[in-house]
PDB file of C-alpha atoms in Angstrom:
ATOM      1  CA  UNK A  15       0.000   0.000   0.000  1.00  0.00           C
ATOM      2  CA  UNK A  16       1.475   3.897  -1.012  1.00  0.00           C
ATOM      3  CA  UNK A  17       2.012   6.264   1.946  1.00  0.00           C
ATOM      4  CA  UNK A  18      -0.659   8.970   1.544  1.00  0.00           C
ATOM      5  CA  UNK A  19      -0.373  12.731   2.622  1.00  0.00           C
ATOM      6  CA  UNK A  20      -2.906  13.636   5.727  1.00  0.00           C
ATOM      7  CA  UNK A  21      -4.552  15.995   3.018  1.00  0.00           C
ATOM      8  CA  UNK A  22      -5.051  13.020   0.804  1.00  0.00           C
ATOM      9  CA  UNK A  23      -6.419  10.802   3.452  1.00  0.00           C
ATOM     10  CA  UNK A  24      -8.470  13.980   4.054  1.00  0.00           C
ATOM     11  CA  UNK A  25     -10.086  13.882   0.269  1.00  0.00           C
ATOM     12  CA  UNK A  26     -10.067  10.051   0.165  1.00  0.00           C
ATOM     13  CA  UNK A  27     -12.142   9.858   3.859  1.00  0.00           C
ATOM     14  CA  UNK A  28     -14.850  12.510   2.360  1.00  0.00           C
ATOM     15  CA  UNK A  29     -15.049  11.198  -0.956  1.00  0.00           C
ATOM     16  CA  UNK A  30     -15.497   7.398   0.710  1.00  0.00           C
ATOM     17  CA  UNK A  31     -18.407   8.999   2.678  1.00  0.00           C
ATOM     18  CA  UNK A  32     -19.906   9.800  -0.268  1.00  0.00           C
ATOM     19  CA  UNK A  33     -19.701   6.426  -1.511  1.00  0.00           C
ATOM     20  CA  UNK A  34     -21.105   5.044   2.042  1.00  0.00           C
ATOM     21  CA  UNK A  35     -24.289   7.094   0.793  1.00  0.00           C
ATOM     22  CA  UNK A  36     -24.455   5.452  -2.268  1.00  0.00           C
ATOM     23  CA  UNK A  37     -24.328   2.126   0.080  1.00  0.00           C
ATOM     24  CA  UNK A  38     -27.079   3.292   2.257  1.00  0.00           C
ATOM     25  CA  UNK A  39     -29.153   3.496  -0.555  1.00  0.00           C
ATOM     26  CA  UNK A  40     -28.414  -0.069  -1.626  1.00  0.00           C
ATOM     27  CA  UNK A  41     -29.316  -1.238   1.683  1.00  0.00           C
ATOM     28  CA  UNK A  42     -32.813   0.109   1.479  1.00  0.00           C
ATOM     29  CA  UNK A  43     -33.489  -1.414  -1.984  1.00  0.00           C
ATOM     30  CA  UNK A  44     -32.053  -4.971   0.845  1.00  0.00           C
ATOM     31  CA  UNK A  45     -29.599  -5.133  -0.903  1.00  0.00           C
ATOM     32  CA  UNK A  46     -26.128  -6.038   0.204  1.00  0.00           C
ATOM     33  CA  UNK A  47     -24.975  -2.590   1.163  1.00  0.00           C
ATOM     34  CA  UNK A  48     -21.772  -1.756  -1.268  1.00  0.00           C
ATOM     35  CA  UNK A  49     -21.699   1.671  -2.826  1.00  0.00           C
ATOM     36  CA  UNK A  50     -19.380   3.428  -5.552  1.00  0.00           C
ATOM     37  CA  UNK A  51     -18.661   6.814  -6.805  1.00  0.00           C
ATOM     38  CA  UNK A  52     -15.972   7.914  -9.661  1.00  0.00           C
ATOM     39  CA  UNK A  53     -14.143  10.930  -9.104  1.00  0.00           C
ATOM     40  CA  UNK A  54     -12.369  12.875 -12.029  1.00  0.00           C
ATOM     41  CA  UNK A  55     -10.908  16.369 -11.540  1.00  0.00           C
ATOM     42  CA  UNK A  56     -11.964  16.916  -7.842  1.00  0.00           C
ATOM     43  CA  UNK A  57     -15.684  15.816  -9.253  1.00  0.00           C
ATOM     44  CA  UNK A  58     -18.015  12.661  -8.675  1.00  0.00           C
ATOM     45  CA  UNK A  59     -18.629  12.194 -12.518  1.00  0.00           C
ATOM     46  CA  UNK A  60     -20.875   8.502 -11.701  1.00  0.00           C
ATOM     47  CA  UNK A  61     -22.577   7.352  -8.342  1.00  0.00           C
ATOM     48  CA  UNK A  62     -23.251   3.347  -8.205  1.00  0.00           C
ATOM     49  CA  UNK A  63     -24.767   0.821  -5.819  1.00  0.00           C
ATOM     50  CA  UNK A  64     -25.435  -2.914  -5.579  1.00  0.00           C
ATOM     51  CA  UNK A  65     -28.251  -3.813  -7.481  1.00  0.00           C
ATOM     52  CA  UNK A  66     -27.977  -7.247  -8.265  1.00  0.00           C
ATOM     53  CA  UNK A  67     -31.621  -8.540  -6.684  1.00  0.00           C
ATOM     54  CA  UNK A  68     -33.401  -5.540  -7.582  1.00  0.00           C
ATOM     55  CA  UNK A  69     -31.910  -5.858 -11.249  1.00  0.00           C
ATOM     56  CA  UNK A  70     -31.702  -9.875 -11.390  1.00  0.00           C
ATOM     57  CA  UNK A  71     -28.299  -9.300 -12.434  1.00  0.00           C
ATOM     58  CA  UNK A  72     -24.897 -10.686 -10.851  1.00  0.00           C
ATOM     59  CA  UNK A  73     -22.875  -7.979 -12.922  1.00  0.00           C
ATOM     60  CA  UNK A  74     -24.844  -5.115 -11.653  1.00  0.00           C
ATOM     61  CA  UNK A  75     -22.141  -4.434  -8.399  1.00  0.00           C
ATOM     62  CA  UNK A  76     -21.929  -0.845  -7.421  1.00  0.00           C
ATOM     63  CA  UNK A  77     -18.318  -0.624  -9.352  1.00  0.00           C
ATOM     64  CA  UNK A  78     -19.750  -1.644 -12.809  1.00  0.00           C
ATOM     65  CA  UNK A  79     -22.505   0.516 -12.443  1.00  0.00           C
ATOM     66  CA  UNK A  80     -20.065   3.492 -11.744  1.00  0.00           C
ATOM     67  CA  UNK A  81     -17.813   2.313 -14.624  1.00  0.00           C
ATOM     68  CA  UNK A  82     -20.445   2.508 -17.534  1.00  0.00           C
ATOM     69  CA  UNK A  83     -21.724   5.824 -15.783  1.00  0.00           C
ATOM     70  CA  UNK A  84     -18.211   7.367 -15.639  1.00  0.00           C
ATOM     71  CA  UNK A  85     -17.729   6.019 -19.414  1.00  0.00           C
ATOM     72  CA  UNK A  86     -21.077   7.678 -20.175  1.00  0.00           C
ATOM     73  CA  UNK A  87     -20.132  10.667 -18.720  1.00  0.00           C
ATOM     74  CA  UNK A  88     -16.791  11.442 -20.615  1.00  0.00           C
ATOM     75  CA  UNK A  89     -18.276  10.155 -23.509  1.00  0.00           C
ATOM     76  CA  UNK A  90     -14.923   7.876 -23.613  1.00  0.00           C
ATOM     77  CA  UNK A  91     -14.438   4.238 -22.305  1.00  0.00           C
ATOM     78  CA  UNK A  92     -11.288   4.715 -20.501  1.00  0.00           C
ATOM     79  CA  UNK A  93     -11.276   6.807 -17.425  1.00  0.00           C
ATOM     80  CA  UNK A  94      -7.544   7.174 -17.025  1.00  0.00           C
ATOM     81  CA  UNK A  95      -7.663  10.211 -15.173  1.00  0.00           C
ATOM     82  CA  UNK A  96     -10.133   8.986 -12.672  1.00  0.00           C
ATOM     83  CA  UNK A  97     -10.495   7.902  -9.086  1.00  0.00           C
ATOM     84  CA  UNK A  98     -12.916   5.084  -7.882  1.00  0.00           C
ATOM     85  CA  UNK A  99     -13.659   5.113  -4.191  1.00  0.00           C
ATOM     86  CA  UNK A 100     -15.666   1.742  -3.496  1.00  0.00           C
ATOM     87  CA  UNK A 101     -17.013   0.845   0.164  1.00  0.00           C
ATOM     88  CA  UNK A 102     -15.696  -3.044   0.114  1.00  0.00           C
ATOM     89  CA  UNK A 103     -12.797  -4.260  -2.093  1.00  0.00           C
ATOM     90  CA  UNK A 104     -13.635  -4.804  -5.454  1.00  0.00           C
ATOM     91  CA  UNK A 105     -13.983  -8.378  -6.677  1.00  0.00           C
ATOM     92  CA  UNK A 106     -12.630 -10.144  -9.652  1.00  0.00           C
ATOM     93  CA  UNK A 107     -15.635  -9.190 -11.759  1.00  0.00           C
ATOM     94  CA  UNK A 108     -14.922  -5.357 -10.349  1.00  0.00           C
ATOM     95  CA  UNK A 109     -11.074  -5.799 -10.637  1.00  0.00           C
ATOM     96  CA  UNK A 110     -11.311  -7.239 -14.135  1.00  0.00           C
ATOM     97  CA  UNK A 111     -13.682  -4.154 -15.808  1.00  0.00           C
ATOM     98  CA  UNK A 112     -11.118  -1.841 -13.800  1.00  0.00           C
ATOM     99  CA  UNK A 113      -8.330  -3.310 -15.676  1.00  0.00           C
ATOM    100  CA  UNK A 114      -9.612  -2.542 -19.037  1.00  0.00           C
ATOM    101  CA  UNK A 115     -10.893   1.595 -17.742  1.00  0.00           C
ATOM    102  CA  UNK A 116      -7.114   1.934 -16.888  1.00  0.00           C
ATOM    103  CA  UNK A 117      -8.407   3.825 -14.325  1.00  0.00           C
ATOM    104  CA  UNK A 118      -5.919   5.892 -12.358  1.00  0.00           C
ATOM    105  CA  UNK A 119      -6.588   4.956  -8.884  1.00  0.00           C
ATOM    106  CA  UNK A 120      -9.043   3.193  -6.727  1.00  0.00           C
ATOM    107  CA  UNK A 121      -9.592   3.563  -3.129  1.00  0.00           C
ATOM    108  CA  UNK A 122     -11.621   1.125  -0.984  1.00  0.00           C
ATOM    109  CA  UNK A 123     -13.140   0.953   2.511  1.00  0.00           C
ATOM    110  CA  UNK A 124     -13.065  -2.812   4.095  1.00  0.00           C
ATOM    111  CA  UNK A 125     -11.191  -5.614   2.208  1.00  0.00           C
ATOM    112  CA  UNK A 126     -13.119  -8.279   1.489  1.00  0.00           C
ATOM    113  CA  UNK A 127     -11.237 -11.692   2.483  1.00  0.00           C
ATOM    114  CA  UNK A 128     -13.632 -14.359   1.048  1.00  0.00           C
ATOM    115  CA  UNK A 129     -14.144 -12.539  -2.580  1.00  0.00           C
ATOM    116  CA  UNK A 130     -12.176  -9.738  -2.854  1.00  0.00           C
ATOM    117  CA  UNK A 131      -9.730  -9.378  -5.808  1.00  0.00           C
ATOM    118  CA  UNK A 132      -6.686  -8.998  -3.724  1.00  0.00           C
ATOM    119  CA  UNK A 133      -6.543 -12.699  -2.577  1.00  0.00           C
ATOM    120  CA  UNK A 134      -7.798 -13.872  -5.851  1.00  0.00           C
ATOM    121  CA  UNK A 135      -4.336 -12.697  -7.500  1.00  0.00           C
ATOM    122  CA  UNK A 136      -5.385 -11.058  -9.750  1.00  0.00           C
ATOM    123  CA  UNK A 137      -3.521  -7.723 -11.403  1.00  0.00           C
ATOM    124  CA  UNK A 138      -5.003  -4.232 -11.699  1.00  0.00           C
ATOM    125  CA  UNK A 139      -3.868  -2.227 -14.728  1.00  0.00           C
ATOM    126  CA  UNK A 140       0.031  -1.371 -14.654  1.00  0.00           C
ATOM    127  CA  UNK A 141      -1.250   2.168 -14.478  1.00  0.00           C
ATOM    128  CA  UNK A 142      -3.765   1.659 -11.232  1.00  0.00           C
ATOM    129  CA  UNK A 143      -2.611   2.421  -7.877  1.00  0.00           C
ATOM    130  CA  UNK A 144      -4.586   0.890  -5.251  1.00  0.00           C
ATOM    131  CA  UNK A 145      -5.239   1.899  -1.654  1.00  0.00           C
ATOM    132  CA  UNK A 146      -7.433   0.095   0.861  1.00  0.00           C
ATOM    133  CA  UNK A 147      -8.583   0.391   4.664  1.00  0.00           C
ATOM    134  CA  UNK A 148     -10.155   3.866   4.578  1.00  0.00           C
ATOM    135  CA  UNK A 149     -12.878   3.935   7.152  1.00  0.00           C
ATOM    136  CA  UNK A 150     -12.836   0.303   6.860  1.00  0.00           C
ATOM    137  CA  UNK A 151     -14.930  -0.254  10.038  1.00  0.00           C
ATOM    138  CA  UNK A 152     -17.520   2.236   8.590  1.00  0.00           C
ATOM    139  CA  UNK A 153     -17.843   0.523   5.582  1.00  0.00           C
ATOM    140  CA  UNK A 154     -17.144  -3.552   6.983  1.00  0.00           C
ATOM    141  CA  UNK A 155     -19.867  -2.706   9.695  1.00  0.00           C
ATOM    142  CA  UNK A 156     -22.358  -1.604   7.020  1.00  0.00           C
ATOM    143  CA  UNK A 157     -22.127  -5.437   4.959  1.00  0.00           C
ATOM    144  CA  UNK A 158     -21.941  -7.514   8.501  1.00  0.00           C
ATOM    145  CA  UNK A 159     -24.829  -5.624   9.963  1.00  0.00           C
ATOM    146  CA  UNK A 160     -26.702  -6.029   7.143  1.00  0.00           C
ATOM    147  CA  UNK A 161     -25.643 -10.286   7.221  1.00  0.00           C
ATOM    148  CA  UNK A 162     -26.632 -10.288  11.173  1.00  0.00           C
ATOM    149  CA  UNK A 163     -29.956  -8.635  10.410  1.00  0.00           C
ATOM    150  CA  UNK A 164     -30.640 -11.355   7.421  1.00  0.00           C
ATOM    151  CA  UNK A 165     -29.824 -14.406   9.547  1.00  0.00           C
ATOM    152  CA  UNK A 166     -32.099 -13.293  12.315  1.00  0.00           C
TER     153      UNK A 166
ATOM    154  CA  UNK B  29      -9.994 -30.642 -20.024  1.00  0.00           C
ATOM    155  CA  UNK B  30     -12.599 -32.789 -19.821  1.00  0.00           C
ATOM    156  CA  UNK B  31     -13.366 -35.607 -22.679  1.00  0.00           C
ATOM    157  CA  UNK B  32     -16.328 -35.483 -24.478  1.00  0.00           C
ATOM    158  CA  UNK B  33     -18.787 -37.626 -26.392  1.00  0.00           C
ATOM    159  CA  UNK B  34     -18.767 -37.365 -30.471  1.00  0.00           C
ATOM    160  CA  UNK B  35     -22.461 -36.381 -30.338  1.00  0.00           C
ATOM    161  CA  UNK B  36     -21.437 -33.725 -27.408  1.00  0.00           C
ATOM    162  CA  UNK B  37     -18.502 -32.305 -29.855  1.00  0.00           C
ATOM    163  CA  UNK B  38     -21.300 -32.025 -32.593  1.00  0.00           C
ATOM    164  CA  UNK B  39     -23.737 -30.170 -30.404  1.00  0.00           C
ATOM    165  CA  UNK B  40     -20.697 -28.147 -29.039  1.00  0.00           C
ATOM    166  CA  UNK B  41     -19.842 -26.760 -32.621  1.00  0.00           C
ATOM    167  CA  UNK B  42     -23.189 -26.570 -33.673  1.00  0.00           C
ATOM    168  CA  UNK B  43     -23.925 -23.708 -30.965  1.00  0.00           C
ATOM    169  CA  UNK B  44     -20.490 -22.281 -31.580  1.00  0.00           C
ATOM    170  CA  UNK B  45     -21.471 -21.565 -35.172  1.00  0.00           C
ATOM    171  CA  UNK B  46     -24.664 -19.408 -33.436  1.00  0.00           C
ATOM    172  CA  UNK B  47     -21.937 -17.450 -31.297  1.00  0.00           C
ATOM    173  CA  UNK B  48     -20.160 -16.928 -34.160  1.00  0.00           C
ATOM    174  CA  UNK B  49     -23.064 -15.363 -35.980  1.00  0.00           C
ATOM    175  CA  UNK B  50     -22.952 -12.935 -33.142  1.00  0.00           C
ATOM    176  CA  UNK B  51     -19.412 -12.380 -33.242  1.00  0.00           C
ATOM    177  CA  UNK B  52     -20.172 -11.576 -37.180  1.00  0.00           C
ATOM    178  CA  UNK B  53     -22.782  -8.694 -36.094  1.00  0.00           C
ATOM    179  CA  UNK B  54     -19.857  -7.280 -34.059  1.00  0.00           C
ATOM    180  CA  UNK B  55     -17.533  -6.806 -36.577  1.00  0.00           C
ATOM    181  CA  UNK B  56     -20.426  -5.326 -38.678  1.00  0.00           C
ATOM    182  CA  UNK B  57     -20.188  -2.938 -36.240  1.00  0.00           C
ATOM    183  CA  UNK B  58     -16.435  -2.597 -36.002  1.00  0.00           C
ATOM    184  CA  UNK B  59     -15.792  -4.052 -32.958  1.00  0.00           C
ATOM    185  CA  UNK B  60     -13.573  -6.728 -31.902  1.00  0.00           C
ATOM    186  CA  UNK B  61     -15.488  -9.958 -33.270  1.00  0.00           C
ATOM    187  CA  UNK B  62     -16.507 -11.916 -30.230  1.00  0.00           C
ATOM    188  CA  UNK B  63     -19.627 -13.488 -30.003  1.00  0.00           C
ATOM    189  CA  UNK B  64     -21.863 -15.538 -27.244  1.00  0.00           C
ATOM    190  CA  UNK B  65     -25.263 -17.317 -26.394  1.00  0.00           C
ATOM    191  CA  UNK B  66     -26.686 -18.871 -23.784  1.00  0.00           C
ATOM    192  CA  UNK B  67     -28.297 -22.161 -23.830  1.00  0.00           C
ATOM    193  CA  UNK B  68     -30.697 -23.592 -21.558  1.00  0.00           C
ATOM    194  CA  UNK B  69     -32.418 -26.780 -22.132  1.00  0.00           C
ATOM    195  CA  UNK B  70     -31.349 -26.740 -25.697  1.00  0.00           C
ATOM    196  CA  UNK B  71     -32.630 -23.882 -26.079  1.00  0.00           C
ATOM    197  CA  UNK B  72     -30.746 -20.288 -26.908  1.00  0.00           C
ATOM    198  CA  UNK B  73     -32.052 -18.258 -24.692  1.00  0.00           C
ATOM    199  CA  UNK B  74     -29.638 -15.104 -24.514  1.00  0.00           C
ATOM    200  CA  UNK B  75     -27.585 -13.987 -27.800  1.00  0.00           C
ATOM    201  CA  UNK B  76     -24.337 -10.907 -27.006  1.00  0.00           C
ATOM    202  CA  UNK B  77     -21.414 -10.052 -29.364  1.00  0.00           C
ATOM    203  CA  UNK B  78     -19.124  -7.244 -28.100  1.00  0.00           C
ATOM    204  CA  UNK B  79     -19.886  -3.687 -27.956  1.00  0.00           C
ATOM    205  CA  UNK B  80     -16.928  -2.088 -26.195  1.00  0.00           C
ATOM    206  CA  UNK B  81     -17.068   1.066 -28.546  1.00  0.00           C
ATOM    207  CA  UNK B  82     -20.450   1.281 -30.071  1.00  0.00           C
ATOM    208  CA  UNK B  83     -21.498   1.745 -26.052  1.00  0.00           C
ATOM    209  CA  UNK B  84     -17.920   3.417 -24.957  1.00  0.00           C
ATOM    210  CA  UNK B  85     -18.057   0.847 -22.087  1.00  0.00           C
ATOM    211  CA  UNK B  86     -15.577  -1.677 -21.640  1.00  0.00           C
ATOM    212  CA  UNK B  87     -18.062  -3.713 -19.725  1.00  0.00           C
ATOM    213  CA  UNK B  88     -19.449  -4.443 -22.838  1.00  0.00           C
ATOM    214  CA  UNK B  89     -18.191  -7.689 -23.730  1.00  0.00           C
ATOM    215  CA  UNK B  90     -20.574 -10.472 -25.202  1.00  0.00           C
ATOM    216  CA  UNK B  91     -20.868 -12.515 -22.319  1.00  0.00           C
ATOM    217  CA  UNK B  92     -21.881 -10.222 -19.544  1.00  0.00           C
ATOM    218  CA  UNK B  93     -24.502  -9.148 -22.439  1.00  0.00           C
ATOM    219  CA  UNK B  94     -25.572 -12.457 -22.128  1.00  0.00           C
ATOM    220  CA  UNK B  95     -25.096 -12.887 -18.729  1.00  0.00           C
ATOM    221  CA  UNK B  96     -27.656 -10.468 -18.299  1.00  0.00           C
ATOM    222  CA  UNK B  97     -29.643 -11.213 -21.128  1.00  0.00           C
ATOM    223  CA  UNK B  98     -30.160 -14.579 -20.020  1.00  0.00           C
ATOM    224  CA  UNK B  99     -30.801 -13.677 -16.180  1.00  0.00           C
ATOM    225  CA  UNK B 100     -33.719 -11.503 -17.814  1.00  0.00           C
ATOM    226  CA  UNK B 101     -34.857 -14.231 -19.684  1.00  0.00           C
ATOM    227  CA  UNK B 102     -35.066 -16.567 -16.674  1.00  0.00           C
ATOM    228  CA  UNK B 103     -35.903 -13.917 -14.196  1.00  0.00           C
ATOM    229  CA  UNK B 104     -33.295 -15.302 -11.867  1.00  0.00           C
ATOM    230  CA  UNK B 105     -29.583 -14.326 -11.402  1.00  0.00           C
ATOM    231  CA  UNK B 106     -28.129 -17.658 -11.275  1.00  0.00           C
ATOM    232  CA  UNK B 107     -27.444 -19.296 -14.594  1.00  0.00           C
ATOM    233  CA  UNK B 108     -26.905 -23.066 -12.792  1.00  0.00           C
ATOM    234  CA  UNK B 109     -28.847 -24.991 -16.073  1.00  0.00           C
ATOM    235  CA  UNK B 110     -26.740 -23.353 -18.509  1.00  0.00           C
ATOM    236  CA  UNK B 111     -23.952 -23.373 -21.122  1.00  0.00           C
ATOM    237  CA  UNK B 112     -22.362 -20.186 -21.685  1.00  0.00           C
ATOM    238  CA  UNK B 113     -21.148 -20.497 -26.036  1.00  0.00           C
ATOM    239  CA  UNK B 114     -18.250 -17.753 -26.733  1.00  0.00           C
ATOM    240  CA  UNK B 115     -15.682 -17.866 -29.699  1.00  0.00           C
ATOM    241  CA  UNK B 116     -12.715 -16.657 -27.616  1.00  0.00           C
ATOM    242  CA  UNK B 117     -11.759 -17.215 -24.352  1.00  0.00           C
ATOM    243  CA  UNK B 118     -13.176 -15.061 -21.626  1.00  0.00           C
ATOM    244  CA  UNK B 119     -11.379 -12.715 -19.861  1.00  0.00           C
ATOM    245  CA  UNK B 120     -10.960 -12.091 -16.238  1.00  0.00           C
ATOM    246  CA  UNK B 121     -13.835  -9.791 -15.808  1.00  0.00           C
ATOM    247  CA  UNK B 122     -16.534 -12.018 -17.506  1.00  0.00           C
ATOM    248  CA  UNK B 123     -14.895 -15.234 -15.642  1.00  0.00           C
ATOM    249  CA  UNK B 124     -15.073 -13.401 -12.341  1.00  0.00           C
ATOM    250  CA  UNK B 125     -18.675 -12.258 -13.838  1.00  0.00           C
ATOM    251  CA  UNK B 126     -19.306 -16.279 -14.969  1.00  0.00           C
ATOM    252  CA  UNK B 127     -18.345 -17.159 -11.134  1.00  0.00           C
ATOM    253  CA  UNK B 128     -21.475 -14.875  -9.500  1.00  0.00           C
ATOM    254  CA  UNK B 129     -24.078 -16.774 -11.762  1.00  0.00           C
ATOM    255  CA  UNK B 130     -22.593 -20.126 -11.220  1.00  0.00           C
ATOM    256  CA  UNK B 131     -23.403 -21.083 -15.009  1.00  0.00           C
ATOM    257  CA  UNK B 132     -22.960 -24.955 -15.442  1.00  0.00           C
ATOM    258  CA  UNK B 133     -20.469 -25.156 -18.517  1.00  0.00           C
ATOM    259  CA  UNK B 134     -18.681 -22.281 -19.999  1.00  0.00           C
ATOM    260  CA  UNK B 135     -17.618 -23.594 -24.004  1.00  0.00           C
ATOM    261  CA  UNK B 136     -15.027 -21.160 -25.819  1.00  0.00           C
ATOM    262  CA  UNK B 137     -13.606 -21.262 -29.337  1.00  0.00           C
ATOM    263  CA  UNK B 138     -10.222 -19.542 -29.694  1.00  0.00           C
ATOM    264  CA  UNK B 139      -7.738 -19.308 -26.620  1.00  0.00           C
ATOM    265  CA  UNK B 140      -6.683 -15.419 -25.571  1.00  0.00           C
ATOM    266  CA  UNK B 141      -3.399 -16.193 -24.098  1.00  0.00           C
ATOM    267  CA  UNK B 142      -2.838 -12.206 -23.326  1.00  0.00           C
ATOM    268  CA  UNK B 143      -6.031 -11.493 -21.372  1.00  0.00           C
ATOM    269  CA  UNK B 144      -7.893 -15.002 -21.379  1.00  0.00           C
ATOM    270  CA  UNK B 145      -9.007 -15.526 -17.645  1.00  0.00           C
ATOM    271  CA  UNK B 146      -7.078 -19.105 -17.418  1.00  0.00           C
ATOM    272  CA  UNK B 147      -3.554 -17.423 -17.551  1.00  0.00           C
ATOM    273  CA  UNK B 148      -4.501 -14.898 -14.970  1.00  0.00           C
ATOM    274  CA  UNK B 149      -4.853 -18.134 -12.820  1.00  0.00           C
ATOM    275  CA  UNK B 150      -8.578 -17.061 -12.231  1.00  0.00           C
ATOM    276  CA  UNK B 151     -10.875 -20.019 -10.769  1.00  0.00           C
ATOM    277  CA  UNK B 152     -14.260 -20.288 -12.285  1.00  0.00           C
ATOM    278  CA  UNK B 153     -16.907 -21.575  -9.516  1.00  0.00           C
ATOM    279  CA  UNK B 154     -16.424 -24.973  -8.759  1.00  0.00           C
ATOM    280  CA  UNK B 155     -19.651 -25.753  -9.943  1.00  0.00           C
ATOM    281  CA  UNK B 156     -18.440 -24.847 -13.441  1.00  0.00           C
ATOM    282  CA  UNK B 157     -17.177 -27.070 -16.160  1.00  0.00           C
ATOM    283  CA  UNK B 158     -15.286 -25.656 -18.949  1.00  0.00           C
ATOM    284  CA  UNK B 159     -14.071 -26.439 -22.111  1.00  0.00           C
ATOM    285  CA  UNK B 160     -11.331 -24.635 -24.757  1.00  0.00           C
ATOM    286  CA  UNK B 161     -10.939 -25.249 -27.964  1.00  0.00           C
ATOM    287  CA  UNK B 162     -14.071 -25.818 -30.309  1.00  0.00           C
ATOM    288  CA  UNK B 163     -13.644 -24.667 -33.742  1.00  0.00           C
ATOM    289  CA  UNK B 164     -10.766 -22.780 -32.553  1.00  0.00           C
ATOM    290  CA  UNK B 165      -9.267 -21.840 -35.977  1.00  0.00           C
ATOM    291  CA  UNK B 166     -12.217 -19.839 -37.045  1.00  0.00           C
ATOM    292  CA  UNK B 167     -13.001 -18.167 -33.509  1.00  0.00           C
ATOM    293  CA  UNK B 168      -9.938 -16.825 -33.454  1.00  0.00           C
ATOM    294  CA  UNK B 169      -8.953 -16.134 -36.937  1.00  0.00           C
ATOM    295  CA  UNK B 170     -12.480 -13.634 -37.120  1.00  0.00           C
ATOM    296  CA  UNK B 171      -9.886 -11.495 -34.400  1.00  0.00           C
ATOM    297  CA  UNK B 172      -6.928 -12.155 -36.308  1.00  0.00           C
ATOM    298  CA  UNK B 173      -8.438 -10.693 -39.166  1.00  0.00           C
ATOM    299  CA  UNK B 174      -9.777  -8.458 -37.598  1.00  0.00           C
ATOM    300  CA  UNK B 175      -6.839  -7.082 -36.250  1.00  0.00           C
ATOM    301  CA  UNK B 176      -4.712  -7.378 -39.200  1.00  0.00           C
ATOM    302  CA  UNK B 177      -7.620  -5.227 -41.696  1.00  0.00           C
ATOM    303  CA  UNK B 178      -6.631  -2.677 -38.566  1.00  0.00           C
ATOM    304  CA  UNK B 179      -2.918  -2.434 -39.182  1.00  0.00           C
ATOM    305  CA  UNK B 180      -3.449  -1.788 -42.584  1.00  0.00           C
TER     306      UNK B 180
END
């Protein structure tokens, strides 16, 4: 993981808040709570969040969502100059797509052990720089709470 | 890779030649020629060739168009009864994609030894079978081709 500034962590902590919103809105669609935003010249340019039950759709994670809405946005498929903050690591699926936006950087909350790319080995773009664990507990308690309140 | 029956093999190609119908309408299109269907009960039920650049969205590749075609189709996420038909090998995104839906066989054409999933050492779910190499000259020389009207 890169050492970050304290003015950086600043920026990353708000802009990951702003992604936990996008997860708060997941969980009231019950969904599991995971939320994205895409950030390109100090600006969220796409807001996404898990909709795979509402949407019947395994690929619809709160990254991919963000991705085509980004891509939308610049009118342009790669997002090279862009940041994706992400509550809960990406997964292969997530890690894949973020290969081929040769996106510049993505920030995420809590790692994900079971699923998460990280474990899976697989490789971001050579042009990616990855940073996990901010407000991790923030963003892990969001998915377990939302697993304790399904199992009761 | 697992051995199959004659009659298999035959079926196999048979739907491979559908895929590659799709992959056709892709390079209509300009795109990078990869085509895919879904088949459930020997039936197609979901049809996706790649559309990276008509849609400026690199999530666009012909399976997770069919992943989600096919979800649609069966109003469920999971694709457990099916075979997923696609002329090249799929990459790490659309095998971490194939994982979520837990599709029963995964068939490809032409190996991608650059970006194909396999050599990223991805694992498909273990409820997935898979199988390289039908009509493997033709899947892959529609990219060749491709590629090579490109450099021209």
């Amino acid at each position: 993981m890169p050492i970050i500034t304290e003015d950086q962590l600043k920026i990353d902590e708000r802009y990951m808040r702003e992604a936990l919103k996008q997860a708060v809105l997941a969980s009231h669609k019950n969904e599991v709570p995971i939320g994205a935003i895409i950030v390109c010249d100090s600006k969220i340019i796409a807001k996404g969040f898990n909709q795979t039950e509402t949407l019947n759709d395994v690929t619809a994670h709160a990254e991919m969502i963000a991705f085509t809405a980004a891509a939308s946005y610049l009118n342009g498929k790669y997002l090279r100059e862009c940041t994706l903050y992400v509550t809960v690591e990406p997964c292969v699926m997530c890690a894949g797509a973020a290969y081929w936006t040769q996106i510049d950087r993505i920030v995420y909350g809590a790692p994900d052990e079971k699923r998460g790319y990280h474990k899976q080995g697989i490789l971001l773009h050579p042009k990616t720089k990855i940073m996990g664990g901010i407000l991790p507990e923030e963003c892990g308690k969001m998915v377990s709470d939302f697993f304790a309140a399904k199992r009761k």
